[in-house]
Amino acid sequence: MAKRKSQNNSKNVSKRVKFEDENVEKEEVEESFEDFEDIEEEDIISEEEVDEEEEDDEEDDEEDEEDEEEDDDDEEMDHVESVSIERKKAKPLSDNSKYYKAPTNEEIQQLRETTELFNTNIFRLQIEELLSEVKISSKKTVVLEKALHKLKNILDDMKSVPEKSLSEIQKIMKKKNIKIPFPNTPPKDIQYKFAFKAPSSVNLVGSYLLQTAYGSEFDFSKSSFCIRILPSISPSVFPIQRLAPTRNNVRPTVEMKTLPPTPLYNNIILTETAYVSHLNTLHRYVKSSASFKDACILAKVWLNQRDFNGKNGRLSGFIFAMIMAWLMKCGGPDGSKKLGVSYSSFQLFKITMEFIANHDFVNKPIIMTDNQEPISSEFTTDSYASTNEIVIIDMTGRVNLAANITKFSMIEIQNEAKLAIQNLTGEDSADKFDTLFLQKINPCLKYDNILRIPPLSVPAPLYTVSAALDNPSACLHLKRKLPNLLAKALTDRITHICSFNPVLPKGQYSINHWKVNEKMPENNGVIMIGINLEGNQSTRLVDFGPSAEDEVASKAFRELWGEKSELRRFKDGSIKESVVWELNPNNNSNVERSLIVSKMISFILERHIGIKTISSIRDDEEIDQSEETYAHLFSTQLNSFLIPFDAESSYTFKDAMDAFQEFSRTLQGLKELPLEIVSVKACDPGLRYTSVFEPQPVKNSPALEFIITFEQTTRWPDDLKAIQIMKSAFLLELSKVLLKKEVIKDAIINVGNSQHKIEAVGYVDFVLESGYTFRCRIHQEREEVLLRHITDSKAPQAIAQSNEYQECVRALSIIDHHFNHGPILSVKIQNLCLKFPSLSYTIRLVKRWLSAHLFSKYHISDSIIELICAKVYTNPSPWDTPSSGWAGFIHVLYLFAHWNWSEEPLIVPIELESLEPGAEAQQTQNELLYGEKKCFNRTELYQRSRQALLEMKQAKSNPAMKISKKDKKTVNTTSPSIAMVIATELDPEGNYWTGKSQDRPTKMVMKRLKYLSQAALVEMENIILKGHDADLKKLFVTPKNDFDVIIKLDSSKIINYKENLYYDVEHKETKKIKYKNLEIDQEENYEFDQFNPMNYYLFNLKVKIKIIYNI
């Protein structure tokens, strides 16, 4: 239709409105618009009997305690762990009786513990099964016992070797092919003497003797053991006072005025004197409490799954056992016992975990001596605290068990312990067993940001001469001190930070392990720093330092930040040292702000460590090709994937939402229409922060959808086709009014598919003066009422007989998608994006990744993607809630790869109220006051969604629902297989987006998605460990060898080709208009702005394939 210049009169205005479907007459629409211009079971035992039984039990327990010393058999029965009681079915009173005997005391105790401790019997059974699987069977240790006896005989029979010089001992070792592990090779003329003294005694220590050892995940046979020989010395070899934490026992090679203390060195020597003492302590509690061993095994499994268990200076199973033993002696209020010897293993594990999670280890050191007092003035808690970050003094009063644990490592341990307690005490704790004990947490994938520091060729300035006395490894010293430095700079932008060494590939050895015939590995390895961010604070622009009046603090601040620090006066009149971080002037989005923490880390590393990060290198700076030259920060490496190639504009989500809000107010203020617009609801990803690219007010930018609702009236027709015509008439009149008011530049109406005239697919695109395009749809409740009346009144047999029924079902599905579920989801996701700022980044990145792997909206819809991404924020187990898009992206990939989609419903809390304490009480109140039907109880939500999943599977396999081949030719009976169910508080059965929705993904789609996610996680871990951040782009390359047919499109016909990850700068653009005057007219024509040939081609291809193959 020809386009003319806009005029103020209505005649010319009506010509500005175009119809994309020429089958609908404009006169028919205008005539139809004129009609509106005028207007419980019985118990076996009674409660009294139970009370009497309990009173008798208490009396029996008191008598047992009095006779404890005399009756060893009774004592043994009291201490038997509850979960190990053999289940025996109660016997009938007689052979002919239908009544059963009353439960025994042990059975009542077992039932009580199941209810009070385990919440469900399933969780109890899982614990029991886990313990039975990981315990070392005595049948498997026969060979080990023989080996231990033989080894002890060998060690007992060893002879002492007299003193020899360095040259002599080197010749002897060379003949035996043994490399002497000298930390620093001594000169040849040194006067050292080397000798060997035969051991005075050989003792078996460790978890094997205590029966707290367990089979690891790599030892499926549980018959492979590692025997460690630990040299030990007598406590009387060195004077104890000389090994106090404030003493020096390593002499420097240079002259120093004062000798610094060597607490780590001293503590190692003291540890080697306490092996037997520690063994005796733990053995005493193993003997007194039958559950102590199993509690230790549970703790070791939990620690191992989180890569703790003593690795990288973190909590070990031994320290956990020592803390648990101490709590059985004291630790409670007023020094009373916190744990009892009769507690079950689960009680011991849970209460110890609560203590670790909540105790202030930094300010309240633990001392395990009998009287909880220091043994001397040089071994006080203050002397330990002055040289150690965490202090846990053993029962000898000399050894700090936590000497290798840093403050930030303990914070991480406590954070994990708090997550464990939440899982154990939550209402759905039965479903968290896998999270606690079975899922392996990869440290490379759990943090919001990962910093990789390569081996340093020159020790960092932090590694001073005094530091080297107590830390012979520069790498280990840097690993301990770097988190302190970064935490001092990042302040409240982070929640916690920790350092660790990456897992080495098989065949490589660390400083702690190497073969005796090989040279000791260098004390210089890769250091990984894991950082978790504080979502709201991590993106601020200014860091405030001390006041100018505080000279000492100001000097320290300037030493930290150097030239970045400057004195500034702020609006409140204060004058402070501060650091301001500048952003790209053309981009102030959250993605750009997420770079601030990386910039801070890069500056601190270069200033204090002398190493640059890849991201800090300027464009004009030459890059060293050696990848081990630079540090790597990974969390911001994916930002470029969310920016189209050659992006010229810098508009953000806020600009688009501000334009929409202004346009919404204009629509609701219109008085020229027969009916007033009562609501305007956004329902587009671009208006809830989740579109891959931020909306831009430019030509060919996707239209932003919204829905309007008019005030109620009885004048709407009762015919479905007439309703669609009336809605088109309203859109026409609305366009005329807005054009007349010059609110919009153009309006293009699409009345939908002429073959399906009852479907609510019509809309109008408004092109605003600001450049944004908004797509408007009308929601009219009358058509939904008519459709539901038709579908509900039809018999089930009508599915195979009536095309009208199928058309109504399809039309109703469109209404649910566009007008019922879509706006609700849009509001909920928008609220979640405001609560969790990085959720937007995560959703956009996941959509970009799926698109790169050729998943279209027909495979997995935007709604499902956003719900899955929301899950890792609102129900993040086994992780903590992510605070960066990088972490959120990894967690979503992990969910794709490991969730059992076809068997387990996915619970996604999307109501902000459900995330707050007291949600269930608030739910009950809202139901009474407002009639809201929401399910905030996670257990109920899981049960209802799982039941819905089972019912859908049964319906799918029901023979009565099957249709003959003859009927399939005329009736659309295609229905995707049940591949997933996503349940929310408003939709416990999962019907909105996955259950009855036609857009739910198929099993084939989810299977490929699972395969790609698993491959991506493996590649991601390799990239982090090796520092090959350039390979991140490989994550977005899909393997094409699995496809039978590949269709290549002409890039010149794709209007959004610049959004391609592999955009070719030399590709041919669409041929330009030959004549200048036609080019100007073409620029003013908005009719084809939203026409994307690729989308239409993809839709038609999908329809054709479904018809041909009946899928």
Coordinates of C-alpha atoms in Angstrom, one line a residue, residues 543-917:
D543 CA 35.7 3.4 47.2
F544 CA 35.8 5.6 50.3
G545 CA 38.9 5.7 52.4
P546 CA 39.7 7.2 55.8
S547 CA 39.3 10.9 56.6
A548 CA 42.1 13.2 55.9
E549 CA 42.5 13.9 59.6
D550 CA 43.5 10.3 60.2
E551 CA 47.1 10.4 59.0
V552 CA 48.1 6.8 59.8
A553 CA 45.1 5.3 58.0
S554 CA 45.4 7.7 55.1
K555 CA 49.1 6.8 54.6
A556 CA 48.2 3.1 54.6
F557 CA 45.4 3.7 52.1
R558 CA 47.7 5.6 49.8
E559 CA 50.3 2.8 50.0
L560 CA 47.6 0.4 49.0
W561 CA 46.3 2.3 46.0
G562 CA 49.2 4.5 45.0
E563 CA 48.4 7.0 42.3
K564 CA 44.8 5.8 42.2
S565 CA 44.1 7.4 45.6
E566 CA 43.0 11.0 45.7
L567 CA 41.7 13.4 48.3
R568 CA 38.1 14.4 47.5
R569 CA 35.4 16.5 49.1
F570 CA 31.9 14.9 49.1
K571 CA 28.4 16.3 49.3
D572 CA 28.1 15.8 53.1
G573 CA 31.1 18.1 53.5
S574 CA 33.6 15.3 54.5
I575 CA 37.1 15.1 53.0
K576 CA 38.3 11.6 52.4
E577 CA 40.8 9.6 50.5
S578 CA 39.0 7.8 47.7
V579 CA 39.3 5.8 44.6
V580 CA 37.0 6.4 41.7
W581 CA 36.5 3.8 38.9
E582 CA 35.6 5.2 35.5
L583 CA 33.3 3.4 33.1
N584 CA 33.0 3.6 29.3
P585 CA 31.2 6.9 28.8
N586 CA 29.0 5.3 26.1
N587 CA 27.9 2.4 28.3
N588 CA 26.7 2.5 31.9
S589 CA 25.0 -0.9 32.0
N590 CA 25.3 -3.6 34.7
V591 CA 27.6 -5.6 32.4
E592 CA 30.0 -2.7 32.2
R593 CA 29.8 -2.1 36.0
S594 CA 30.7 -5.8 36.6
L595 CA 34.2 -5.0 35.3
I596 CA 35.0 -2.8 38.3
V597 CA 36.1 -5.7 40.6
S598 CA 38.3 -7.1 37.9
K599 CA 39.9 -3.7 37.3
M600 CA 40.6 -3.4 41.1
I601 CA 42.2 -6.8 41.2
S602 CA 44.3 -6.1 38.1
F603 CA 45.6 -2.9 39.7
I604 CA 46.5 -4.5 43.0
L605 CA 48.3 -7.4 41.3
E606 CA 50.4 -5.1 39.2
R607 CA 51.3 -2.8 42.0
H608 CA 52.0 -5.3 44.8
I609 CA 52.8 -8.6 43.0
G610 CA 54.4 -7.3 39.8
I611 CA 52.2 -9.3 37.4
K612 CA 49.6 -8.0 34.9
T613 CA 46.3 -9.6 34.0
I614 CA 45.3 -10.2 30.4
S615 CA 42.3 -7.9 30.8
S616 CA 44.4 -5.0 31.9
I617 CA 46.6 -4.9 28.8
R618 CA 45.9 -1.9 26.6
D619 CA 45.1 -2.2 22.9
D620 CA 48.4 -0.5 21.9
E621 CA 50.5 -2.6 24.2
E622 CA 52.4 -5.6 22.8
I623 CA 51.3 -8.9 24.4
D624 CA 53.9 -11.5 25.4
Q625 CA 53.0 -14.7 23.6
S626 CA 53.9 -16.8 26.6
E627 CA 50.6 -17.5 28.4
E628 CA 52.3 -18.0 31.7
T629 CA 53.3 -14.4 31.8
Y630 CA 49.9 -13.0 32.8
A631 CA 47.3 -13.6 35.4
H632 CA 43.8 -14.4 34.2
L633 CA 40.4 -13.2 35.5
F634 CA 37.6 -15.2 33.9
S635 CA 34.3 -13.8 35.1
T636 CA 34.3 -10.9 32.7
Q637 CA 35.6 -12.8 29.7
L638 CA 32.1 -13.5 28.4
N639 CA 30.9 -9.9 28.4
S640 CA 31.8 -9.4 24.7
F641 CA 29.3 -12.1 23.7
L642 CA 26.4 -9.9 24.8
I643 CA 27.4 -6.9 22.6
P644 CA 26.6 -7.0 18.9
F645 CA 29.5 -6.5 16.5
D646 CA 30.2 -2.8 15.7
A647 CA 27.6 -1.6 18.3
E648 CA 27.2 2.1 17.8
S649 CA 24.6 3.0 20.4
S650 CA 24.8 2.7 24.2
Y651 CA 21.1 2.5 25.2
T652 CA 20.3 0.2 28.2
F653 CA 17.3 -1.7 29.5
K654 CA 16.5 1.4 31.7
D655 CA 16.1 3.6 28.6
A656 CA 13.7 1.2 27.0
M657 CA 11.7 0.7 30.2
D658 CA 11.5 4.5 30.8
A659 CA 10.2 4.9 27.2
F660 CA 7.6 2.2 27.9
Q661 CA 6.5 3.7 31.2
E662 CA 6.0 7.1 29.5
F663 CA 4.1 5.4 26.6
S664 CA 2.0 3.4 29.1
R665 CA 0.9 6.6 30.9
T666 CA -0.1 8.1 27.6
L667 CA -2.3 5.1 26.7
Q668 CA -4.0 5.1 30.0
G669 CA -4.7 8.8 29.7
L670 CA -6.5 8.5 26.4
K671 CA -10.2 9.7 26.4
E672 CA -10.9 9.5 22.7
L673 CA -11.7 5.7 22.8
P674 CA -15.1 4.2 23.5
L675 CA -13.6 2.1 26.3
E676 CA -11.0 3.2 28.8
I677 CA -7.7 1.3 29.0
V678 CA -7.5 0.0 32.5
S679 CA -4.1 -1.8 32.4
V680 CA -0.9 -1.9 30.4
K681 CA 1.3 -4.9 31.1
A682 CA 4.8 -5.6 29.7
C683 CA 5.4 -9.1 28.6
D684 CA 8.6 -8.9 26.6
P685 CA 12.2 -10.1 27.6
G686 CA 13.5 -6.7 26.6
L687 CA 11.2 -5.1 29.3
R688 CA 12.3 -7.5 32.1
Y689 CA 16.1 -7.3 31.6
T690 CA 16.3 -10.8 29.9
S691 CA 16.7 -10.2 26.1
V692 CA 20.1 -11.2 24.8
F693 CA 20.9 -7.7 23.6
E694 CA 19.7 -4.5 25.2
P695 CA 16.8 -2.9 23.3
Q696 CA 17.9 -0.2 20.9
P697 CA 15.8 2.6 19.3
V698 CA 17.0 1.8 15.8
K699 CA 15.7 0.4 12.6
N700 CA 15.1 -3.4 12.6
S701 CA 15.4 -3.7 16.4
P702 CA 12.9 -6.3 17.7
A703 CA 9.5 -4.9 18.8
L704 CA 8.8 -4.9 22.6
E705 CA 5.5 -6.6 23.4
F706 CA 2.9 -5.4 25.9
I707 CA -0.8 -6.1 26.6
I708 CA -3.6 -3.7 27.1
T709 CA -7.0 -4.4 28.8
F710 CA -10.1 -2.3 28.3
E711 CA -12.8 -1.7 30.9
Q712 CA -15.5 -4.4 31.2
T713 CA -18.6 -4.1 29.0
T714 CA -21.4 -6.5 27.8
R715 CA -21.2 -5.1 24.3
W716 CA -18.6 -7.6 23.1
P717 CA -20.0 -10.2 20.7
D718 CA -20.4 -13.8 21.6
D719 CA -18.8 -15.0 18.4
L720 CA -15.1 -15.8 18.5
K721 CA -14.3 -14.6 15.0
A722 CA -16.3 -11.3 15.6
I723 CA -14.2 -10.7 18.7
Q724 CA -11.0 -10.8 16.7
I725 CA -12.5 -8.4 14.2
M726 CA -13.5 -6.1 17.0
K727 CA -10.0 -6.2 18.5
S728 CA -8.5 -5.3 15.2
A729 CA -11.0 -2.4 15.0
F730 CA -9.8 -1.1 18.4
L731 CA -6.2 -1.4 17.3
L732 CA -7.1 0.7 14.2
E733 CA -8.8 3.4 16.2
L734 CA -6.0 3.4 18.8
S735 CA -3.5 3.9 16.0
K736 CA -5.5 6.8 14.6
V737 CA -5.6 8.6 17.9
L738 CA -1.9 8.2 18.6
L739 CA -1.0 9.3 15.1
K740 CA -3.2 12.3 15.5
K741 CA -1.6 13.2 18.8
E742 CA 1.8 12.7 17.2
V743 CA 2.8 10.2 19.9
I744 CA 4.0 7.7 17.3
K745 CA 5.6 8.0 13.9
D746 CA 3.9 5.0 12.4
A747 CA 1.6 2.0 13.2
I748 CA 1.5 -1.4 11.4
I749 CA -1.4 -3.7 12.1
N750 CA -1.2 -7.5 11.8
V751 CA -4.6 -9.2 12.0
G752 CA -3.2 -12.7 12.2
N753 CA -3.7 -15.9 10.2
S754 CA -6.8 -15.8 7.9
Q755 CA -7.0 -19.6 8.2
H756 CA -7.4 -19.6 12.0
K757 CA -9.7 -16.6 12.6
I758 CA -10.5 -17.4 16.2
E759 CA -6.8 -17.2 17.4
A760 CA -5.8 -14.1 19.3
V761 CA -2.7 -13.4 17.3
G762 CA -3.5 -9.9 16.0
Y763 CA -1.4 -7.0 17.1
V764 CA -0.2 -3.5 16.1
D765 CA 3.4 -2.2 16.1
F766 CA 3.8 1.3 17.3
V767 CA 7.0 3.2 16.2
L768 CA 7.6 5.9 18.7
E769 CA 9.3 9.2 18.1
S770 CA 12.1 8.1 20.3
G771 CA 12.8 5.2 17.9
Y772 CA 11.6 2.3 20.0
T773 CA 9.0 -0.1 18.5
F774 CA 6.3 -1.5 20.8
R775 CA 3.9 -4.3 19.9
C776 CA 0.4 -4.1 21.4
R777 CA -2.0 -6.9 21.9
I778 CA -5.5 -6.7 23.4
H779 CA -6.7 -9.0 26.1
Q780 CA -10.4 -9.6 26.2
E781 CA -11.7 -12.1 28.9
R782 CA -14.8 -12.8 26.9
E783 CA -13.0 -14.9 24.2
E784 CA -11.3 -17.0 26.9
V785 CA -14.7 -17.7 28.5
L786 CA -16.1 -18.9 25.2
L787 CA -13.1 -21.1 24.4
R788 CA -13.1 -22.8 27.8
H789 CA -16.9 -23.4 27.5
I790 CA -16.3 -25.1 24.1
T791 CA -13.3 -27.2 25.3
D792 CA -14.9 -28.2 28.6
S793 CA -18.2 -29.3 27.0
K794 CA -16.7 -31.6 24.4
A795 CA -16.3 -35.3 25.2
P796 CA -12.8 -36.8 25.2
Q797 CA -13.7 -38.6 21.9
A798 CA -14.0 -35.3 20.3
I799 CA -10.2 -35.1 20.2
A800 CA -10.2 -37.6 17.3
Q801 CA -13.3 -36.3 15.6
S802 CA -13.5 -32.5 15.7
N803 CA -11.2 -30.0 14.0
E804 CA -13.2 -27.3 15.7
Y805 CA -12.1 -28.7 19.1
Q806 CA -8.5 -28.8 18.0
E807 CA -8.6 -25.2 16.8
C808 CA -10.2 -24.0 20.1
V809 CA -7.5 -25.8 22.1
R810 CA -4.9 -24.1 20.0
A811 CA -6.5 -20.7 20.4
L812 CA -6.8 -21.2 24.2
S813 CA -3.2 -22.2 24.4
I814 CA -2.3 -18.9 22.7
I815 CA -4.4 -16.9 25.2
D816 CA -2.7 -18.7 28.1
H817 CA 0.7 -18.0 26.6
H818 CA 0.2 -14.3 25.7
F819 CA -2.3 -13.0 28.2
N820 CA -2.4 -15.3 31.3
H821 CA 1.0 -16.8 32.0
G822 CA 3.3 -14.4 30.0
P823 CA 2.5 -11.2 32.0
I824 CA 2.8 -13.1 35.3
L825 CA 6.2 -14.5 34.5
S826 CA 7.3 -11.1 33.2
V827 CA 6.6 -9.4 36.5
K828 CA 8.1 -12.2 38.6
I829 CA 11.3 -12.4 36.5
Q830 CA 11.7 -8.6 36.6
N831 CA 11.4 -8.6 40.4
L832 CA 14.0 -11.4 40.6
C833 CA 16.4 -9.5 38.3
L834 CA 16.1 -6.5 40.6
K835 CA 16.7 -8.6 43.7
F836 CA 19.6 -10.5 42.1
P837 CA 21.4 -8.1 39.7
S838 CA 23.5 -10.8 38.0
L839 CA 20.4 -12.9 37.1
S840 CA 19.9 -10.7 34.0
Y841 CA 23.5 -11.4 32.9
T842 CA 23.0 -15.1 33.5
I843 CA 19.8 -15.4 31.5
R844 CA 21.2 -13.4 28.6
L845 CA 24.4 -15.5 28.5
V846 CA 22.5 -18.8 28.6
K847 CA 20.2 -17.7 25.8
R848 CA 23.3 -16.7 23.8
W849 CA 24.8 -20.1 24.4
L850 CA 21.7 -21.9 23.4
S851 CA 21.3 -19.9 20.3
A852 CA 25.0 -20.6 19.4
H853 CA 24.2 -24.3 19.6
L854 CA 21.2 -23.9 17.2
F855 CA 18.5 -24.1 19.8
S856 CA 15.6 -21.9 18.7
K857 CA 12.5 -20.7 20.6
Y858 CA 10.7 -23.7 19.1
H859 CA 13.1 -26.1 20.9
I860 CA 13.1 -24.4 24.3
S861 CA 11.1 -21.2 24.9
D862 CA 12.3 -18.0 26.6
S863 CA 10.0 -18.7 29.6
I864 CA 11.5 -22.0 30.3
I865 CA 15.1 -20.7 30.0
E866 CA 14.3 -17.8 32.4
L867 CA 12.7 -20.2 34.9
I868 CA 15.7 -22.6 34.8
C869 CA 18.1 -19.6 35.3
A870 CA 16.0 -18.3 38.2
K871 CA 16.2 -21.7 39.9
V872 CA 20.0 -21.3 40.5
Y873 CA 19.3 -18.1 42.4
T874 CA 16.1 -18.9 44.4
N875 CA 16.9 -22.5 45.0
P876 CA 20.7 -22.6 44.5
S877 CA 21.7 -25.9 46.2
P878 CA 24.3 -27.3 46.2
W879 CA 25.9 -23.9 45.5
D880 CA 25.6 -20.6 47.2
T881 CA 23.5 -17.9 45.4
P882 CA 25.7 -16.6 42.6
S883 CA 26.5 -12.9 42.4
S884 CA 28.0 -12.8 38.9
G885 CA 26.8 -13.8 35.5
W886 CA 29.8 -16.1 35.1
A887 CA 28.9 -18.1 38.2
G888 CA 25.2 -18.1 37.2
F889 CA 26.0 -19.3 33.7
I890 CA 28.2 -22.2 35.1
H891 CA 25.5 -23.2 37.6
V892 CA 22.9 -23.4 34.8
L893 CA 25.2 -25.5 32.7
Y894 CA 25.7 -27.8 35.7
L895 CA 21.9 -28.0 36.2
F896 CA 21.4 -28.8 32.5
A897 CA 24.1 -31.5 32.7
H898 CA 23.1 -33.2 36.0
W899 CA 19.4 -32.8 36.6
N900 CA 17.2 -35.9 35.9
W901 CA 14.7 -33.9 33.8
S902 CA 12.3 -36.7 32.9
E903 CA 12.0 -38.2 36.4
E904 CA 12.4 -35.2 38.8
P905 CA 10.3 -32.0 38.7
L906 CA 12.3 -28.8 39.0
I907 CA 11.1 -26.6 41.8
V908 CA 11.6 -22.9 41.0
P909 CA 10.5 -20.4 43.7
I910 CA 9.7 -17.2 41.8
E911 CA 7.7 -15.4 44.5
L912 CA 9.8 -13.0 46.5
E913 CA 7.7 -13.7 49.6
S914 CA 8.6 -17.4 49.5
L915 CA 12.3 -16.5 49.8
E916 CA 11.7 -14.7 53.1
P917 CA 11.3 -16.2 56.6

